[in-house]
Each structure stands twice: as C-alpha cells, then as structure tokens.
C-alpha cells in the first residue's frame, strides 16, 4: 500500500476540502490555490505521474477529463474558461509524486506558463 500524501487523502486519512469522489478519482481544493478555482483531480490508485501510466489507465484518464469538465461547470468557470494541467517531473515542478490534474479557473491566465 502506498503512503504518499494523496494516497492518504484518498483513503480519508488526511483532511481535504472534498469536491467530488467516485470509485476511480477524488477531487479536492488545492491547499495553496493559484486561482479562484484550483482543484486537484486525483486517481485513487497510486500512479507516480503520467509517465508511469499505461494502456490499463486509458479509461481512468478519459474519466479524469470528463470529471474535470463536470466540476468546471459546477464551479461556474466554463464561460470564462479554465485550464487542466498535469505536471510531470522536475522541469514541470511536480512536487507530489502521485498523478494529479490541476483544474484552474476564475481569472485570466497567461500562456505560455512560466
Ligand atoms: P504539483 O506541484 O505536484 O503539480 O502539485 C501539487 C499540488 O498539491 C500543489 O499545488 C500543492 O499546493 C498541493 N498540495 C500539496 N499538499 C497538499 C495537501 O496536503 N492538501 C491539499 N489540498 N493540497 C496539497
Ligand atoms: Zn499516492
């Protein structure tokens, strides 16, 4: 059993502001929000990052995208627009080694990111 911080949140062993959950994923507010809406969508199963995903995770990855769109509608950020981001490794600034997707919205954002 993995014991990283997001595994602990997924098991309910650590507090989070839960937004959504089902059998495959949980979603909760980021502890250090970078936008008015900043939600993390996290597979329950421990996968280090996208580089560790395989063909077995195809359904999960599609599910994450649709859950993100659903949460964005709930959050009221669809008209303004939003971003779904996953960081992989040090150059991208991945700080938690458990696959997660940032849903960011509620303010204009720059592109390309810094
Ligand atoms: P990364 O930098 O790995 O792409 O993103 C990790 C994110 O997890 C960061 O935005 C950070 O603020 C968030 N985070 C780290 N620890 C916790 C925590 O214990 N609870 C919550 N809700 N977010 C966390
Ligand atoms: Zn984990």
Coordinates of N, CA and C and ligand atoms in Angstrom, one line a residue:
X1 N 0.8 -1.2 0.0 CA 0.0 0.0 0.0 C 0.9 1.3 0.0
X2 N 0.6 2.2 -0.9 CA 1.4 3.4 -1.0 C 1.0 4.3 0.2
X3 N 1.9 5.2 0.6 CA 1.6 6.0 1.7 C 1.9 7.5 1.4
X4 N 1.8 7.9 0.1 CA 2.1 9.3 -0.2 C 0.9 10.1 0.3
X5 N 1.1 11.5 0.3 CA 0.1 12.4 0.9 C -1.3 12.3 0.1
X6 N -1.3 12.1 -1.2 CA -2.5 12.0 -1.9 C -3.2 10.6 -1.7
X7 N -2.4 9.6 -1.5 CA -3.0 8.3 -1.1 C -3.7 8.4 0.2
X8 N -3.1 9.1 1.2 CA -3.7 9.3 2.5 C -5.0 10.1 2.4
X9 N -5.0 11.2 1.5 CA -6.2 11.9 1.4 C -7.3 11.0 0.7
X10 N -6.9 10.2 -0.3 CA -7.9 9.4 -1.0 C -8.5 8.3 0.0
X11 N -7.7 7.9 1.0 CA -8.2 6.9 2.0 C -8.9 7.6 3.1
X12 N -9.0 8.9 3.1 CA -9.7 9.6 4.1 C -8.9 9.7 5.4
X13 N -7.6 9.5 5.3 CA -6.7 9.5 6.5 C -6.1 10.9 6.7
X14 N -6.4 11.8 5.8 CA -5.9 13.2 5.9 C -7.0 14.1 5.4
X15 N -7.2 15.2 6.1 CA -8.3 16.2 5.7 C -8.1 16.8 4.4
X16 N -9.2 17.1 3.7 CA -9.1 17.9 2.5 C -10.5 18.4 2.3
X17 N -10.6 19.5 1.5 CA -11.9 20.1 1.1 C -12.4 19.3 -0.1
X18 N -13.1 18.3 0.1 CA -13.6 17.4 -0.9 C -14.6 18.1 -1.8
X19 N -14.4 17.9 -3.1 CA -15.4 18.5 -4.1 C -16.2 17.4 -4.8
X20 N -15.5 16.3 -5.0 CA -16.1 15.2 -5.8 C -15.4 13.9 -5.5
X21 N -16.1 12.8 -5.5 CA -15.5 11.5 -5.4 C -16.3 10.4 -6.1
X22 N -15.6 9.4 -6.7 CA -16.3 8.2 -7.2 C -15.3 7.1 -7.0
X23 N -15.6 6.0 -7.7 CA -14.7 4.8 -7.4 C -13.3 4.9 -8.0
X24 N -13.2 5.9 -9.0 CA -11.9 6.0 -9.6 C -11.0 7.2 -9.1
X25 N -11.7 8.3 -8.8 CA -11.0 9.5 -8.5 C -11.6 10.2 -7.3
X26 N -10.8 11.1 -6.8 CA -11.3 12.1 -5.8 C -10.8 13.5 -6.3
X27 N -11.6 14.5 -5.9 CA -11.2 15.9 -6.3 C -11.4 16.8 -5.0
X28 N -10.3 17.6 -4.8 CA -10.4 18.4 -3.6 C -9.6 19.7 -3.9
X29 N -9.9 20.8 -3.1 CA -9.3 22.1 -3.3 C -7.8 22.0 -2.9
X30 N -7.0 22.7 -3.8 CA -5.6 22.8 -3.5 C -5.4 23.6 -2.3
X31 N -4.4 23.2 -1.5 CA -4.1 23.9 -0.2 C -3.5 25.2 -0.4
X32 N -2.9 25.5 -1.6 CA -2.2 26.7 -1.9 C -2.8 27.2 -3.3
X33 N -4.0 27.7 -3.3 CA -4.7 28.0 -4.6 C -4.0 29.0 -5.4
X34 N -3.8 28.8 -6.7 CA -3.2 29.7 -7.6 C -4.2 30.4 -8.5
X35 N -5.5 30.2 -8.2 CA -6.6 30.8 -9.0 C -7.8 30.7 -8.1
X36 N -8.9 31.5 -8.4 CA -10.1 31.4 -7.5 C -10.6 30.0 -7.5
X37 N -10.6 29.3 -8.6 CA -10.9 27.8 -8.6 C -9.6 27.1 -8.8
X38 N -9.1 26.3 -7.9 CA -7.9 25.5 -8.0 C -8.2 24.2 -7.3
X39 N -8.6 23.2 -8.1 CA -9.0 21.9 -7.6 C -8.1 20.8 -8.2
X40 N -7.7 19.9 -7.4 CA -6.9 18.7 -7.8 C -7.8 17.5 -8.0
X41 N -7.6 16.9 -9.2 CA -8.3 15.7 -9.5 C -7.3 14.6 -9.5
X42 N -7.6 13.6 -8.6 CA -6.5 12.6 -8.3 C -7.1 11.2 -8.4
X43 N -6.4 10.3 -9.1 CA -6.8 8.9 -9.1 C -6.7 8.3 -7.7
X44 N -7.6 7.5 -7.3 CA -7.5 6.8 -6.0 C -6.2 5.9 -6.0
X45 N -6.0 5.2 -7.1 CA -4.9 4.3 -7.2 C -3.6 5.1 -7.4
X46 N -2.5 4.7 -6.7 CA -1.3 5.4 -6.8 C -0.6 5.1 -8.2
X47 N -0.4 6.2 -8.9 CA 0.4 6.2 -10.1 C 1.3 7.4 -10.0
X48 N 2.6 7.3 -10.2 CA 3.5 8.4 -9.9 C 3.3 9.6 -10.7
X49 N 3.1 9.5 -12.0 CA 2.7 10.6 -12.9 C 2.3 10.0 -14.2
X50 N 2.1 10.9 -15.2 CA 1.6 10.5 -16.5 C 2.6 9.5 -17.2
X51 N 3.9 9.7 -16.9 CA 4.9 8.8 -17.5 C 4.8 7.4 -17.0
X52 N 4.2 7.2 -15.8 CA 4.0 5.8 -15.3 C 2.7 5.2 -15.7
X53 N 1.8 6.0 -16.4 CA 0.5 5.5 -16.8 C 0.7 4.5 -18.0
X54 N -0.2 3.6 -18.2 CA -0.1 2.6 -19.2 C -1.5 2.4 -19.9
X55 N -1.5 1.5 -20.9 CA -2.8 1.2 -21.6 C -3.9 0.9 -20.6
X56 N -3.5 0.3 -19.4 CA -4.6 -0.1 -18.4 C -5.2 1.2 -17.9
X57 N -4.7 2.3 -18.0 CA -5.2 3.5 -17.4 C -6.0 4.4 -18.4
X58 N -6.3 3.9 -19.6 CA -6.9 4.7 -20.6 C -8.3 5.2 -20.1
X59 N -9.1 4.3 -19.6 CA -10.4 4.6 -19.1 C -10.3 5.7 -18.0
X60 N -9.4 5.5 -17.1 CA -9.2 6.4 -16.0 C -8.8 7.8 -16.5
X61 N -7.9 7.9 -17.5 CA -7.5 9.2 -17.9 C -8.6 9.9 -18.7
X62 N -9.4 9.2 -19.4 CA -10.6 9.8 -20.1 C -11.6 10.3 -19.0
X63 N -11.8 9.5 -18.0 CA -12.7 9.8 -16.9 C -12.3 11.1 -16.2
X64 N -11.0 11.2 -15.9 CA -10.5 12.4 -15.3 C -10.9 13.7 -16.1
X65 N -10.7 13.6 -17.4 CA -11.0 14.8 -18.3 C -12.5 15.1 -18.2
X66 N -13.4 14.1 -18.2 CA -14.8 14.4 -18.1 C -15.2 14.9 -16.7
X67 N -14.6 14.3 -15.7 CA -14.9 14.8 -14.3 C -14.4 16.3 -14.2
X68 N -13.3 16.6 -14.8 CA -12.8 18.0 -14.8 C -13.8 18.9 -15.4
X69 N -14.4 18.6 -16.6 CA -15.4 19.4 -17.2 C -16.6 19.5 -16.4
X70 N -17.0 18.5 -15.7 CA -18.2 18.5 -14.9 C -18.0 19.4 -13.7
X71 N -16.8 19.3 -13.0 CA -16.5 20.2 -11.9 C -16.4 21.6 -12.3
X72 N -15.9 21.9 -13.5 CA -15.8 23.3 -14.0 C -17.2 23.8 -14.2
X73 N -18.1 23.1 -14.7 CA -19.5 23.6 -14.8 C -20.1 23.8 -13.4
X74 N -19.8 22.9 -12.4 CA -20.3 23.2 -11.1 C -19.7 24.4 -10.5
X75 N -18.5 24.7 -10.8 CA -17.8 25.8 -10.2 C -18.1 27.1 -10.9
X76 N -18.8 27.0 -12.1 CA -19.2 28.2 -12.8 C -18.1 28.9 -13.6
X77 N -17.1 28.1 -14.0 CA -15.9 28.7 -14.6 C -15.9 28.4 -16.1
X78 N -16.9 27.7 -16.6 CA -16.9 27.3 -18.0 C -17.0 28.4 -19.0
X79 N -17.8 29.4 -18.7 CA -17.9 30.5 -19.7 C -16.6 31.3 -19.8
X80 N -16.0 31.6 -18.6 CA -14.7 32.3 -18.6 C -13.6 31.5 -19.2
X81 N -13.7 30.2 -19.0 CA -12.6 29.2 -19.4 C -11.8 28.8 -18.3
X82 N -11.1 27.7 -18.5 CA -10.2 27.1 -17.5 C -9.1 26.3 -18.1
X83 N -8.2 25.8 -17.2 CA -7.1 25.0 -17.6 C -7.0 23.7 -16.9
X84 N -6.6 22.6 -17.5 CA -6.4 21.4 -16.9 C -5.0 21.0 -17.1
X85 N -4.2 20.8 -16.0 CA -2.7 20.7 -16.2 C -2.3 19.5 -15.3
X86 N -1.3 18.7 -15.9 CA -0.7 17.8 -15.0 C 0.8 18.0 -15.2
X87 N 1.5 18.1 -14.1 CA 3.0 18.3 -14.1 C 3.7 17.0 -13.9
X88 N 4.7 16.8 -14.8 CA 5.5 15.5 -14.8 C 6.9 15.9 -14.6
X89 N 7.5 15.5 -13.4 CA 8.9 15.6 -13.2 C 9.4 17.0 -12.8
X90 N 10.7 17.1 -12.6 CA 11.2 18.4 -12.0 C 11.1 19.6 -12.9
X91 N 11.3 19.5 -14.2 CA 11.2 20.7 -15.1 C 9.8 21.3 -15.0
X92 N 8.8 20.4 -14.8 CA 7.4 20.9 -14.7 C 7.0 21.3 -13.3
X93 N 7.9 21.0 -12.4 CA 7.6 21.4 -11.0 C 6.7 20.5 -10.2
X94 N 6.7 19.2 -10.7 CA 5.9 18.2 -9.9 C 6.4 18.1 -8.5
X95 N 5.6 18.3 -7.5 CA 6.1 18.3 -6.1 C 5.5 17.1 -5.3
X96 N 4.3 16.6 -5.8 CA 3.7 15.4 -5.1 C 3.8 14.3 -6.2
X97 N 4.5 13.2 -5.8 CA 4.7 12.1 -6.8 C 3.5 11.1 -6.8
X98 N 2.3 11.7 -7.0 CA 1.1 10.9 -7.2 C 0.3 11.6 -8.3
X99 N 0.0 11.0 -9.4 CA -0.6 11.6 -10.6 C -1.8 12.4 -10.1
X100 N -1.8 13.7 -10.6 CA -2.9 14.6 -10.3 C -3.0 15.6 -11.4
X101 N -4.2 16.2 -11.5 CA -4.5 17.2 -12.5 C -5.1 18.4 -11.8
X102 N -4.5 19.5 -12.2 CA -4.9 20.8 -11.6 C -6.0 21.4 -12.5
X103 N -7.1 21.7 -11.9 CA -8.2 22.4 -12.6 C -8.2 23.8 -12.1
X104 N -7.8 24.8 -13.0 CA -7.6 26.2 -12.6 C -8.5 27.0 -13.4
X105 N -9.2 28.0 -12.8 CA -10.0 28.9 -13.5 C -10.5 30.0 -12.5
X106 N -11.3 30.9 -13.1 CA -11.8 32.0 -12.4 C -11.0 33.3 -12.5
X107 N -10.0 33.3 -13.3 CA -9.2 34.5 -13.6 C -8.5 34.3 -15.0
X108 N -8.2 35.4 -15.6 CA -7.4 35.2 -16.9 C -6.0 34.7 -16.5
X109 N -5.5 33.8 -17.4 CA -4.2 33.2 -17.2 C -3.3 33.4 -18.4
X110 N -2.0 33.5 -18.1 CA -1.0 33.7 -19.2 C -0.7 32.4 -19.9
X111 N -0.3 32.6 -21.2 CA 0.2 31.5 -21.9 C 1.4 32.0 -22.8
X112 N 2.5 31.3 -22.9 CA 2.9 30.1 -22.1 C 3.1 30.4 -20.7
X113 N 3.0 29.3 -19.8 CA 3.2 29.5 -18.4 C 4.7 29.7 -18.2
X114 N 5.1 30.2 -17.0 CA 6.5 30.5 -16.7 C 7.3 29.3 -16.5
Ligands
LIG1 P1 2.4 19.6 -8.3 O1 3.4 20.7 -7.9 O2 3.0 18.3 -7.8 O3 1.9 19.6 -9.7 O4 1.1 19.9 -7.4 C1 1.0 19.5 -6.1 C2 -0.1 20.4 -5.5 O5 -0.6 19.8 -4.3 C3 0.4 21.8 -5.1 O6 -0.4 22.8 -5.9 C4 0.1 21.9 -3.6 O7 -0.3 23.1 -3.2 C5 -0.9 20.8 -3.4 N1 -0.8 20.1 -2.1 C6 0.3 19.6 -1.5 N2 0.0 19.1 -0.3 C7 -1.4 19.2 -0.2 C8 -2.3 18.8 0.9 O8 -1.9 18.2 1.9 N3 -3.6 19.1 0.6 C9 -4.0 19.8 -0.5 N4 -5.3 20.1 -0.5 N5 -3.2 20.2 -1.5 C10 -1.9 19.9 -1.3
LIG2 ZN1 -0.1 8.0 -3.7

